[in-house]
Tab-separated table of C-alpha atoms in Angstrom:
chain	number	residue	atom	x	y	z
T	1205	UNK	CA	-7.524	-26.068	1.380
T	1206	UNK	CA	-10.301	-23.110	2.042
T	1207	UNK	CA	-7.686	-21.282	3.539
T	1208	UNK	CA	-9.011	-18.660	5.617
T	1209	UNK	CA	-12.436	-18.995	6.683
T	1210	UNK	CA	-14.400	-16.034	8.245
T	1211	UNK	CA	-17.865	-15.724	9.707
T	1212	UNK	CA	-20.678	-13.916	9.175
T	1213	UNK	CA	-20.177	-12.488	6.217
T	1214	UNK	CA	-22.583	-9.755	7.152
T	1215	UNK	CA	-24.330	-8.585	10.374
T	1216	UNK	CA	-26.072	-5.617	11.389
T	1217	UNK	CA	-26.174	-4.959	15.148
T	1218	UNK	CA	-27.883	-2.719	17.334
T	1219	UNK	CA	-25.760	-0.516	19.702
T	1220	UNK	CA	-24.903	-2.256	22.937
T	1221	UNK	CA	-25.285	-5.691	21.739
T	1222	UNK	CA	-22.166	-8.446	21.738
T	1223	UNK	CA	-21.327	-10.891	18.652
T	1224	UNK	CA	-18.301	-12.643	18.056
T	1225	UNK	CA	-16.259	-12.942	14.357
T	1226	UNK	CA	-15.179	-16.194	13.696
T	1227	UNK	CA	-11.845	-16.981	11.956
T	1228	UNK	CA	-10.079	-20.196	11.138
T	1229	UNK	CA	-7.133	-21.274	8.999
T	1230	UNK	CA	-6.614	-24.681	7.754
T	1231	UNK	CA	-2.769	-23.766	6.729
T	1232	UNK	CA	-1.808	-24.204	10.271
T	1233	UNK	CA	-0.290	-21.078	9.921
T	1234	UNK	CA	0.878	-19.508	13.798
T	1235	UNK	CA	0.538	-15.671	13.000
T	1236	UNK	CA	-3.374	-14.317	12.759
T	1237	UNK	CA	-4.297	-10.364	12.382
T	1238	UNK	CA	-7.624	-9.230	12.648
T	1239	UNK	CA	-7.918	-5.947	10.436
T	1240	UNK	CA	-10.461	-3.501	10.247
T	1241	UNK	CA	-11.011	-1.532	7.404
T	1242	UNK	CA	-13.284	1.732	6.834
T	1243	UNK	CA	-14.544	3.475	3.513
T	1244	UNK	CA	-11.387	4.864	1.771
T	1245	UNK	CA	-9.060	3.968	4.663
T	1246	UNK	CA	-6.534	1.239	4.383
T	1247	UNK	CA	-6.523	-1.871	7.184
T	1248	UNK	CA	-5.815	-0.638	10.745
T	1249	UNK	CA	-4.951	-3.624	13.212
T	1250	UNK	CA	-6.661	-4.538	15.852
T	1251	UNK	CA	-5.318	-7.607	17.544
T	1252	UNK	CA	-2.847	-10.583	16.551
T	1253	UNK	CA	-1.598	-13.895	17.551
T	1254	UNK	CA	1.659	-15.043	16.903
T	1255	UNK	CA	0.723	-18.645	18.436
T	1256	UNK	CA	-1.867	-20.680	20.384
T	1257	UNK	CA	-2.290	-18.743	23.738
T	1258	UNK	CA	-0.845	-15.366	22.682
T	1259	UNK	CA	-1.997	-12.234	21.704
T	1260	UNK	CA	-0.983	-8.845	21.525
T	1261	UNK	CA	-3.186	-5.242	20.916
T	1262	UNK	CA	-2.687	-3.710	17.303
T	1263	UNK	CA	-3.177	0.362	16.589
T	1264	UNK	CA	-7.066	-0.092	17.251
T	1265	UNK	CA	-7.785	-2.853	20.150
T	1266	UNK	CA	-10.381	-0.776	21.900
T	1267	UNK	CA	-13.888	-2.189	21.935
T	1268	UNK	CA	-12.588	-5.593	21.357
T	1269	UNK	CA	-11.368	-8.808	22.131
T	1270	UNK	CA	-9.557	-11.588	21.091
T	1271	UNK	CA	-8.430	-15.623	21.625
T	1272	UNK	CA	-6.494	-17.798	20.419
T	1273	UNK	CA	-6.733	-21.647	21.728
T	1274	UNK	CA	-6.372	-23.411	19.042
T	1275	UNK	CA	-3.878	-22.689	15.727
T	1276	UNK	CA	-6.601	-22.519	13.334
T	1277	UNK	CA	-9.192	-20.223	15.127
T	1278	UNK	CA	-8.773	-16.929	16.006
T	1279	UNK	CA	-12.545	-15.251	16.959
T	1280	UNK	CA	-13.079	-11.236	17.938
T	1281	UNK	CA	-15.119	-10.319	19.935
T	1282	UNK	CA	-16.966	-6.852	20.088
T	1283	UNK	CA	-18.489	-5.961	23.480
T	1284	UNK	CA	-21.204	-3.135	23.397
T	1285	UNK	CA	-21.309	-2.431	19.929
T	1286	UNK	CA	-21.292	1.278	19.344
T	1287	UNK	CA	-21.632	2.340	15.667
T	1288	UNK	CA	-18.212	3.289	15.467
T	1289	UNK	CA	-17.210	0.148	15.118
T	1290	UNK	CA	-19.101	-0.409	11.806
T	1291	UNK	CA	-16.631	-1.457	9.145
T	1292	UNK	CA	-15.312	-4.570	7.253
T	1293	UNK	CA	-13.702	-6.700	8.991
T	1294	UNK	CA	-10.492	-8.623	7.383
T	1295	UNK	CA	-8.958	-12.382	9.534
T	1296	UNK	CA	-5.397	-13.035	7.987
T	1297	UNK	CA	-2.831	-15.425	8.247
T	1298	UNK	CA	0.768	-16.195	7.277
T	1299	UNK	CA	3.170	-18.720	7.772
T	1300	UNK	CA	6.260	-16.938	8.952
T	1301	UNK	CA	6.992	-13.789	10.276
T	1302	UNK	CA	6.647	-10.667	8.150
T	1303	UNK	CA	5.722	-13.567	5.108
T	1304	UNK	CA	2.996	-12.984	2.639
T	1305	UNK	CA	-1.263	-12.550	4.862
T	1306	UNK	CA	-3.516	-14.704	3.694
T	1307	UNK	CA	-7.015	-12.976	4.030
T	1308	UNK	CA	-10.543	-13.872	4.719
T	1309	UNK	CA	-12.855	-12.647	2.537
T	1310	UNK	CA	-13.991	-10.210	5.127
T	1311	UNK	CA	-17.472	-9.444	7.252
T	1312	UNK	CA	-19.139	-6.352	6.777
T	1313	UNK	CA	-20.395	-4.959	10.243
T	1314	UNK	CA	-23.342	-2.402	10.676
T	1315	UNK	CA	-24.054	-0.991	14.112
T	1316	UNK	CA	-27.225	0.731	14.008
X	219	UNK	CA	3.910	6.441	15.199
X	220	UNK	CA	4.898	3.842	12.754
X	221	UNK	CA	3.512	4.602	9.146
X	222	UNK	CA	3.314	3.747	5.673
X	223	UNK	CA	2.079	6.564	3.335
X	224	UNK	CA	0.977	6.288	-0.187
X	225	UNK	CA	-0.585	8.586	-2.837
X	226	UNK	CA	-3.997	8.494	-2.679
X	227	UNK	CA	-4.800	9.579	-6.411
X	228	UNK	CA	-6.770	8.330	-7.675
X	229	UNK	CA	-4.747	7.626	-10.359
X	230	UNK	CA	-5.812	7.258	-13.884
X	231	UNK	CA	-4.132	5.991	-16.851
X	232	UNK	CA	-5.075	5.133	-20.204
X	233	UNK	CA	-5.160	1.243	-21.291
X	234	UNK	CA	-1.397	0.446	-22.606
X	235	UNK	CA	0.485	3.060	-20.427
X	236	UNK	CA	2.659	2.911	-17.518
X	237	UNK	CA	0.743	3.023	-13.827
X	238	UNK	CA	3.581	3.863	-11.077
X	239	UNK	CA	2.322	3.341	-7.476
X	240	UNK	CA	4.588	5.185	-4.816
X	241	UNK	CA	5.056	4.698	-0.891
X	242	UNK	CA	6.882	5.534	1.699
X	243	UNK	CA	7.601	3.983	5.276
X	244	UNK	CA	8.707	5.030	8.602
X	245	UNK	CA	10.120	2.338	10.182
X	246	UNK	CA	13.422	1.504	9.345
X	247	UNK	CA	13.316	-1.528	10.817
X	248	UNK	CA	10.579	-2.856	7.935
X	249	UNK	CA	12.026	-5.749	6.677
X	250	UNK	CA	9.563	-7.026	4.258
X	251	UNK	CA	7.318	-4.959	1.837
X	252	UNK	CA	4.014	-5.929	-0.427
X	253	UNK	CA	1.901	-4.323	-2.932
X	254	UNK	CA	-2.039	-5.748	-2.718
X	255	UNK	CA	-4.864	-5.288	-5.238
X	256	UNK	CA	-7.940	-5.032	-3.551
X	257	UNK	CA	-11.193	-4.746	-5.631
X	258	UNK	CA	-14.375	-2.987	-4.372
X	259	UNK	CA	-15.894	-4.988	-2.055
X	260	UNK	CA	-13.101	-7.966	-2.098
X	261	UNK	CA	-10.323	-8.760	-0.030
X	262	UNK	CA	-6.663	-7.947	-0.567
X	263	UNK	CA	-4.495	-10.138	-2.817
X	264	UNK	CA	-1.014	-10.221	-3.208
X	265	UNK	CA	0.536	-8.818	-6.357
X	266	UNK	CA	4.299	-8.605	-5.307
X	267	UNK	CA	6.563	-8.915	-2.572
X	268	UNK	CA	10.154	-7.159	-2.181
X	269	UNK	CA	12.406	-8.056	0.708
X	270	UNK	CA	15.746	-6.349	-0.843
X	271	UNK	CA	16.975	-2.944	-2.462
X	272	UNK	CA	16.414	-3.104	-6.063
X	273	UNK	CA	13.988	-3.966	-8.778
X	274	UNK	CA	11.697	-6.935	-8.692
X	275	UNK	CA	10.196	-8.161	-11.762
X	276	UNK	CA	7.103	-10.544	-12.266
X	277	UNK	CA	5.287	-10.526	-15.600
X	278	UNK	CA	4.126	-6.869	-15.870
X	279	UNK	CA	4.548	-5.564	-12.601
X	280	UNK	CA	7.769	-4.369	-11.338
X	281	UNK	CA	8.348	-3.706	-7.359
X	282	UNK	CA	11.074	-0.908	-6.491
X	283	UNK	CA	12.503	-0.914	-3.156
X	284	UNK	CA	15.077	1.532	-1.504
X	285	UNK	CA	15.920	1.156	2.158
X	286	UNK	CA	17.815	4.125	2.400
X	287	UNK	CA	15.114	6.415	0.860
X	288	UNK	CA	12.598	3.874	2.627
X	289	UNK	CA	10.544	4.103	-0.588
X	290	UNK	CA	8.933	1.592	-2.082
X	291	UNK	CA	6.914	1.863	-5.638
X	292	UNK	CA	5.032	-0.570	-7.968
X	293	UNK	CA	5.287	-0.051	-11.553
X	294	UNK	CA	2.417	-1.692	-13.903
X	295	UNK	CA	3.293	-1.901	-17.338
X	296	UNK	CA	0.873	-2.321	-19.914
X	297	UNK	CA	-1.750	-1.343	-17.679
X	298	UNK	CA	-5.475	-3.260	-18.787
X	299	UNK	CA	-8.735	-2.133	-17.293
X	300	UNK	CA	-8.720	-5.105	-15.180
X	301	UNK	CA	-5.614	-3.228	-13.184
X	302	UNK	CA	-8.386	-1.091	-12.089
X	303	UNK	CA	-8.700	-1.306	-8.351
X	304	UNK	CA	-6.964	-0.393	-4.972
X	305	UNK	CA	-3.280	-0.930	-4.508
X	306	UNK	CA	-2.606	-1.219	-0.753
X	307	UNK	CA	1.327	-0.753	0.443
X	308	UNK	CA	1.829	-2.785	3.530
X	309	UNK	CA	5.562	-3.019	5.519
X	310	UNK	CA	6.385	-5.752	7.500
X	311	UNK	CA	7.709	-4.356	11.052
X	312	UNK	CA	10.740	-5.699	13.027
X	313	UNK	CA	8.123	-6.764	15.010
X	314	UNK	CA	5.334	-9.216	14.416
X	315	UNK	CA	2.640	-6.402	12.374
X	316	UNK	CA	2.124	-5.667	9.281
X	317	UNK	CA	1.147	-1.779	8.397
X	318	UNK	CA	-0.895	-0.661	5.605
X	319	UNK	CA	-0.612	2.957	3.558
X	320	UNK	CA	-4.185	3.930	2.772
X	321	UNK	CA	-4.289	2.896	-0.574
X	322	UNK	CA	-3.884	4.220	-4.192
X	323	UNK	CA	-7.311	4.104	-6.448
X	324	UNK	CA	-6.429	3.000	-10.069
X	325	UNK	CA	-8.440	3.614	-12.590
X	326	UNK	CA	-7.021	2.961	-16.405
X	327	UNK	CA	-9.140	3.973	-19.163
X	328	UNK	CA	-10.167	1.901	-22.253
């Protein structure tokens, strides 16, 4: 199992151009978080899934969006990049509700 | 707002000592609670898990929780130097998120 899968692992961007973070699970887990993470800050959540064709905003949705067709893929978007939105981004996973997240190894984002 | 708030040290500790983590959450509908290590630049692993009051032992970590206090802590005994990282609180809601404290720097000294 790779687990959780995320791509790119790094990507700068200039401000007002799109890109879209790919995630994907092989654990056929139903819950997927998208995290975002700044120097010296813990994770702050952006958007989840709790099942094909559902998501819900997090604390910090603004600037983004999300999908979720399939179990095992859960991409973010980022419209109009603004360098705000530089940060590492964390995908996670789990199982069961409120169980034990599974994390991506993370892409760093630079919006220059 | 919900919340989960940790020291932010950093903490230090010399190799062989005690390291105790504290946090504390607002929700009291939290039902699950973890302690990750993250190192620089890595992702965040899962040391321990706690889902009821009490003490929870595994190897040299111990996880404290107290519902009624809504406290959680993380005791590392024996601390090495490869305990040196971040230790991220996180509470599992009522709800379907997860929320993170901001993370405790570790640092224990040869």
């Amino acid at each position: 199992n790779a687990g959780v899968t995320q791509t790119p692992k790094f990507r700068i961007l200039k401000i007002g151009q799109s890109m879209t973070l790919q995630c994907t699970q092989d654990m056929n887990h139903n819950y997927m978080y998208w995290y975002r993470q700044d120097p010296g800050m813990g994770l702050k959540l952006i958007y989840y899934s709790v099942g094909a064709g559902i998501t819900d905003k997090g604390e910090v949705p603004n600037g983004y969006n999300v999908s979720r067709s399939t179990t095992e893929d859960f991409p973010l978007r980022l419209e109009l990049a603004a360098p705000s939105q530089t940060s590492v981004y964390f995908c996670a996973s789990t199982a069961i509700q409120g169980g034990e997240l599974f994390f991506g190894e993370g892409s760093r984002l630079t919006v220059l | 707002q919900k919340e989960v708030e940790q020291n932010s040290g950093p903490l230090s500790v010399p190799e062989g000592a005690i390291a105790s983590l504290n946090c504390t959450y607002s929700d009291r509908g939290s039902q699950s609670f973890f302690w990750y290590r993250q190192y620089s630049g890595k992702s965040p692993e899962l040391i321990m898990f706690i889902y009821s009051n009490g003490d929870k032992e595994d190897g040299r970590f111990t996880a404290q929780l107290n519902k009624a206090s809504q406290y959680v802590s993380l005791l590392i005994r024996d601390s090495q130097p490869s305990d040196s990282a971040t230790y991220l609180c996180a509470a599992g809601g009522a709800g379907n998120q997860f929320y993170f404290g901001t993370g405790t720097s570790l640092t224990v000294i040869p």
